[in-house]
Amino acid sequence: MVDHLANTEINSQRIAAVENCFGASGQPLAVPGRVLLGEGILTKECRKKPKPRIFFLFNDILVYGSIVINKRKYNSQHIIPLEDVTLETLPDTLQMKNRWMIKTSKKSFVVSAASLTERKEWISHLEECIRHLLTKTGRQPSTEHAAPWIPDKATDICMRCTQTKFSTLTRRHHCRKCGFVVCADCSRQRFLMPRLSPKPLRVCNLCYRQLLAEKKKEAEADHRQPEPIHSAVLGYEPSSGDDSDKSDDDKADHWPADTEFYTSEVSWSSFHS
């Protein structure tokens, strides 16, 4: 399919249309050899609640963003290199069906499709693209993945101390290492994890101790003294929000509460051939 579509006018038009929908806020997507293979709306399990997101599958990257006007305007564009992606099928829950996890070294998150068939189609195309890329580059599949964030509504109490109850005044925070929902007292430390960010990130007390122990062990193995680690970083105020959804987590949804995003008459998934 990739060889058939590469360097064709229809492929160039499709990519240009995606760029146009993201507008000036998006990155340029047209590069030699890149092919748009498919697109569709999936439900992404965000920090506060599941939300519809537009996804575009290229032969080398996965692009997704927030929907302002379907097929006309998207924002909050995110680009994921497929070489860094690992997929994991997940069981259904009462709230979400046809789920799977997209795992990368920087961010992992859960999405769900409108049907089992659609999920199989997405996973099949993703895995084929990943296999092709790894074969082409000679790289091994990624083994280190960022922990997915547990949704806020999954717990009313801190998942570490199991004592603090969350409320309007007692905020929820997320450990960037394990993804647990924790209170402020259980996540006062910061730790530099270059794989995730150039800035020290909020971590829970347990992960902080584990990370310190790992750093000390690495330093001893290298016959070096561990560098000082500062838990407080001047000028840095970490956010408890999901970075990928910070543009609309605290805004009113664009969709009415009773909107049905997935109906039997409409196929949201569309793979090109």
Short mmCIF file of C-alpha atoms in Angstrom, two decimals:
data_model
loop_
_atom_site.label_atom_id
_atom_site.label_comp_id
_atom_site.label_asym_id
_atom_site.label_seq_id
_atom_site.Cartn_x
_atom_site.Cartn_y
_atom_site.Cartn_z
CA MET A 1 0.00 0.00 0.00
CA VAL A 2 2.83 2.39 0.90
CA ASP A 3 4.68 1.80 -2.38
CA HIS A 4 1.44 2.23 -4.29
CA LEU A 5 0.58 5.58 -2.65
CA ALA A 6 4.05 7.09 -2.28
CA ASN A 7 4.70 10.12 -4.50
CA THR A 8 1.14 10.13 -5.83
CA GLU A 9 -0.96 13.25 -6.19
CA ILE A 10 -3.80 11.82 -4.09
CA ASN A 11 -1.40 11.17 -1.20
CA SER A 12 -0.02 14.71 -1.43
CA GLN A 13 -3.56 16.11 -1.39
CA ARG A 14 -4.52 14.04 1.65
CA ILE A 15 -1.48 15.18 3.63
CA ALA A 16 -2.06 18.80 2.61
CA ALA A 17 -5.66 18.51 3.82
CA VAL A 18 -4.49 17.27 7.24
CA GLU A 19 -1.98 20.11 7.51
CA ASN A 20 -4.70 22.59 6.58
CA CYS A 21 -7.05 21.25 9.29
CA PHE A 22 -4.39 21.80 11.98
CA GLY A 23 -3.51 25.22 10.58
CA ALA A 24 -0.59 27.28 11.82
CA SER A 25 -0.59 25.47 15.18
CA GLY A 26 0.43 22.18 13.56
CA GLN A 27 3.77 20.89 12.31
CA PRO A 28 4.45 20.41 8.58
CA LEU A 29 3.70 16.77 7.73
CA ALA A 30 4.72 16.47 4.07
CA VAL A 31 8.14 14.83 3.74
CA PRO A 32 9.51 12.62 0.92
CA GLY A 33 8.31 9.04 1.22
CA ARG A 34 5.64 9.75 3.85
CA VAL A 35 2.24 8.23 3.13
CA LEU A 36 -1.08 8.84 4.87
CA LEU A 37 -2.55 5.37 5.36
CA GLY A 38 -5.68 6.04 7.38
CA GLU A 39 -7.58 8.25 9.74
CA GLY A 40 -10.40 8.07 12.24
CA ILE A 41 -11.85 9.19 15.55
CA LEU A 42 -10.91 7.22 18.65
CA THR A 43 -11.83 7.84 22.26
CA LYS A 44 -8.76 8.72 24.32
CA GLU A 45 -8.86 8.09 28.06
CA CYS A 46 -7.73 11.47 29.35
CA ARG A 47 -6.98 12.50 32.89
CA LYS A 48 -10.42 13.88 33.66
CA LYS A 49 -12.66 11.87 31.33
CA PRO A 50 -12.63 10.06 27.96
CA LYS A 51 -12.62 12.42 25.00
CA PRO A 52 -12.86 12.00 21.21
CA ARG A 53 -9.58 12.59 19.36
CA ILE A 54 -8.77 12.56 15.66
CA PHE A 55 -5.96 10.14 14.70
CA PHE A 56 -3.97 10.00 11.47
CA LEU A 57 -1.80 7.00 10.67
CA PHE A 58 1.19 7.60 8.41
CA ASN A 59 3.76 4.99 7.43
CA ASP A 60 6.28 6.46 9.92
CA ILE A 61 4.32 8.52 12.45
CA LEU A 62 1.01 8.61 14.32
CA VAL A 63 -0.58 12.05 14.60
CA TYR A 64 -3.50 12.95 16.84
CA GLY A 65 -5.24 16.08 18.04
CA SER A 66 -8.33 17.64 19.55
CA ILE A 67 -11.44 18.13 17.45
CA VAL A 68 -12.79 21.65 17.03
CA ILE A 69 -14.82 21.03 13.85
CA ASN A 70 -14.58 17.54 12.41
CA LYS A 71 -12.81 17.39 9.03
CA ARG A 72 -12.32 21.17 9.17
CA LYS A 73 -10.36 22.24 12.23
CA TYR A 74 -8.16 20.39 14.76
CA ASN A 75 -5.69 21.63 17.37
CA SER A 76 -3.29 20.35 20.06
CA GLN A 77 -1.37 18.31 17.49
CA HIS A 78 0.85 15.48 18.75
CA ILE A 79 3.28 13.48 16.61
CA ILE A 80 4.50 10.03 17.71
CA PRO A 81 7.31 8.23 15.81
CA LEU A 82 6.06 4.71 15.14
CA GLU A 83 9.52 3.25 15.84
CA ASP A 84 8.92 4.14 19.50
CA VAL A 85 5.43 2.60 19.71
CA THR A 86 4.40 -0.65 21.39
CA LEU A 87 0.76 -1.75 21.51
CA GLU A 88 -1.06 -3.65 24.24
CA THR A 89 -4.64 -4.91 23.97
CA LEU A 90 -6.69 -4.25 27.10
CA PRO A 91 -9.88 -5.83 28.46
CA ASP A 92 -13.18 -3.97 28.33
CA THR A 93 -14.44 -1.97 31.27
CA LEU A 94 -17.99 -0.94 32.14
CA GLN A 95 -17.30 2.50 30.72
CA MET A 96 -15.05 1.68 27.74
CA LYS A 97 -14.91 -1.18 25.25
CA ASN A 98 -12.49 -2.20 22.49
CA ARG A 99 -9.54 -0.67 24.33
CA TRP A 100 -5.81 -0.81 23.72
CA MET A 101 -2.76 1.04 24.98
CA ILE A 102 -0.32 3.02 22.87
CA LYS A 103 2.99 2.89 24.74
CA THR A 104 6.02 5.07 24.01
CA SER A 105 9.11 6.11 25.95
CA LYS A 106 7.71 9.60 26.59
CA LYS A 107 3.97 8.99 26.97
CA SER A 108 1.56 6.08 27.18
CA PHE A 109 -2.20 6.32 26.93
CA VAL A 110 -5.34 4.25 26.35
CA VAL A 111 -7.71 4.57 23.41
CA SER A 112 -10.87 2.75 22.45
CA ALA A 113 -12.57 2.11 19.11
CA ALA A 114 -16.23 2.06 18.15
CA SER A 115 -16.17 -1.70 17.49
CA LEU A 116 -14.00 -4.77 17.87
CA THR A 117 -13.49 -4.85 14.09
CA GLU A 118 -12.27 -1.27 14.09
CA ARG A 119 -9.83 -1.99 16.91
CA LYS A 120 -8.43 -4.98 15.00
CA GLU A 121 -8.05 -2.84 11.90
CA TRP A 122 -6.18 -0.08 13.72
CA ILE A 123 -3.87 -2.49 15.53
CA SER A 124 -3.17 -4.49 12.38
CA HIS A 125 -2.17 -1.40 10.40
CA LEU A 126 -0.11 0.02 13.26
CA GLU A 127 1.78 -3.22 13.81
CA GLU A 128 2.51 -3.60 10.11
CA CYS A 129 3.96 -0.08 9.93
CA ILE A 130 6.04 -0.64 13.06
CA ARG A 131 7.42 -3.95 11.74
CA HIS A 132 8.33 -2.34 8.44
CA LEU A 133 10.13 0.57 10.14
CA LEU A 134 12.09 -1.64 12.55
CA THR A 135 13.14 -3.92 9.71
CA LYS A 136 14.20 -0.93 7.64
CA THR A 137 16.25 0.69 10.43
CA GLY A 138 17.51 -2.49 12.10
CA ARG A 139 16.32 -1.24 15.48
CA GLN A 140 14.91 -3.45 18.20
CA PRO A 141 11.40 -2.85 19.58
CA SER A 142 11.30 -0.33 22.42
CA THR A 143 11.35 -1.87 25.90
CA GLU A 144 11.11 1.27 28.07
CA HIS A 145 7.72 2.93 28.23
CA ALA A 146 6.25 5.80 30.18
CA ALA A 147 3.56 4.82 32.67
CA PRO A 148 0.01 5.75 31.63
CA TRP A 149 -1.73 8.17 33.97
CA ILE A 150 -4.55 6.67 36.03
CA PRO A 151 -7.71 8.78 35.41
CA ASP A 152 -8.71 11.16 38.19
CA LYS A 153 -12.08 9.50 38.71
CA ALA A 154 -10.51 6.09 39.27
CA THR A 155 -9.97 6.91 42.94
CA ASP A 156 -11.26 9.31 45.61
CA ILE A 157 -8.23 8.81 47.87
CA CYS A 158 -4.48 9.04 47.45
CA MET A 159 -3.16 5.81 45.93
CA ARG A 160 0.00 5.94 48.07
CA CYS A 161 -0.99 6.89 51.62
CA THR A 162 -4.61 5.70 51.10
CA GLN A 163 -5.61 8.25 53.75
CA THR A 164 -6.00 11.61 52.06
CA LYS A 165 -9.39 12.17 50.43
CA PHE A 166 -9.51 14.38 47.37
CA SER A 167 -11.84 17.36 47.28
CA THR A 168 -12.16 20.78 45.71
CA LEU A 169 -9.39 22.04 47.98
CA THR A 170 -7.29 18.87 48.04
CA ARG A 171 -5.97 18.47 44.51
CA ARG A 172 -5.06 15.32 42.68
CA HIS A 173 -1.53 14.99 41.31
CA HIS A 174 0.10 12.35 39.13
CA CYS A 175 3.44 10.68 39.66
CA ARG A 176 5.32 10.85 36.35
CA LYS A 177 7.08 7.56 37.08
CA CYS A 178 4.20 5.22 38.03
CA GLY A 179 1.19 7.26 36.89
CA PHE A 180 -0.61 6.91 40.24
CA VAL A 181 -3.06 9.57 41.50
CA VAL A 182 -1.48 10.97 44.66
CA CYS A 183 -1.88 13.81 47.13
CA ALA A 184 0.55 16.73 47.53
CA ASP A 185 2.17 15.28 50.67
CA CYS A 186 2.91 12.03 48.84
CA SER A 187 4.43 13.78 45.82
CA ARG A 188 6.57 16.65 47.08
CA GLN A 189 9.73 15.41 45.39
CA ARG A 190 11.01 16.11 41.89
CA PHE A 191 13.36 13.94 39.87
CA LEU A 192 15.12 14.51 36.57
CA MET A 193 14.12 11.86 34.04
CA PRO A 194 15.71 12.98 30.76
CA ARG A 195 13.76 10.38 28.78
CA LEU A 196 10.53 12.17 29.72
CA SER A 197 11.51 15.82 30.08
CA PRO A 198 14.49 18.17 30.40
CA LYS A 199 12.96 19.45 33.66
CA PRO A 200 12.64 17.59 36.97
CA LEU A 201 9.18 16.04 37.22
CA ARG A 202 6.81 15.38 40.10
CA VAL A 203 7.13 11.85 41.48
CA CYS A 204 5.56 10.09 44.43
CA ASN A 205 7.66 9.37 47.51
CA LEU A 206 7.99 5.66 46.75
CA CYS A 207 9.19 6.22 43.18
CA TYR A 208 11.55 8.95 44.39
CA ARG A 209 13.26 6.51 46.77
CA GLN A 210 13.47 3.89 44.03
CA LEU A 211 14.92 6.37 41.55
CA LEU A 212 17.48 7.56 44.13
CA ALA A 213 18.53 3.98 44.80
CA GLU A 214 18.88 3.28 41.07
CA LYS A 215 20.95 6.44 40.56
CA LYS A 216 23.21 5.57 43.48
CA LYS A 217 23.72 2.04 42.15
CA GLU A 218 24.58 3.37 38.69
CA ALA A 219 27.05 5.84 40.19
CA GLU A 220 28.75 3.12 42.21
CA ALA A 221 28.96 0.91 39.14
CA ASP A 222 30.62 3.74 37.22
CA HIS A 223 32.94 4.52 40.17
CA ARG A 224 31.49 7.99 40.35
CA GLN A 225 29.90 9.94 43.14
CA PRO A 226 26.21 10.60 42.58
CA GLU A 227 25.37 14.16 41.67
CA PRO A 228 23.30 16.11 44.23
CA ILE A 229 19.59 15.89 43.60
CA HIS A 230 17.42 18.80 44.64
CA SER A 231 13.83 18.06 45.45
CA ALA A 232 12.82 21.69 45.15
CA VAL A 233 13.46 23.42 41.85
CA LEU A 234 13.28 27.20 41.77
CA GLY A 235 11.10 28.62 39.06
CA TYR A 236 9.44 25.30 38.29
CA GLU A 237 5.85 24.69 39.20
CA PRO A 238 4.76 21.30 37.91
CA SER A 239 1.26 20.87 36.68
CA SER A 240 -1.03 18.07 37.71
CA GLY A 241 -2.71 18.25 34.33
CA ASP A 242 -2.24 15.90 31.41
CA ASP A 243 0.15 17.74 29.10
CA SER A 244 -1.49 16.35 26.00
CA ASP A 245 -4.87 17.72 27.02
CA LYS A 246 -3.99 20.89 28.86
CA SER A 247 -5.55 22.99 26.11
CA ASP A 248 -9.04 21.76 26.84
CA ASP A 249 -9.09 19.94 30.18
CA ASP A 250 -10.51 22.96 31.96
CA LYS A 251 -12.69 24.25 29.16
CA ALA A 252 -16.26 23.40 28.29
CA ASP A 253 -16.50 20.50 25.89
CA HIS A 254 -17.22 21.31 22.26
CA TRP A 255 -19.75 18.48 22.17
CA PRO A 256 -23.21 18.32 23.80
CA ALA A 257 -23.41 15.73 26.58
CA ASP A 258 -25.88 13.59 24.64
CA THR A 259 -23.86 13.48 21.41
CA GLU A 260 -23.36 9.96 20.06
CA PHE A 261 -19.90 9.88 18.53
CA TYR A 262 -20.19 6.31 17.36
CA THR A 263 -23.24 5.02 15.55
CA SER A 264 -23.82 1.92 13.51
CA GLU A 265 -24.47 4.04 10.40
CA VAL A 266 -21.13 5.85 10.51
CA SER A 267 -17.65 4.32 10.19
CA TRP A 268 -15.17 6.63 11.90
CA SER A 269 -12.16 4.57 10.83
CA SER A 270 -11.02 5.03 7.25
CA PHE A 271 -7.90 3.34 5.89
CA HIS A 272 -6.78 4.37 2.45
CA SER A 273 -5.94 1.99 -0.36
#
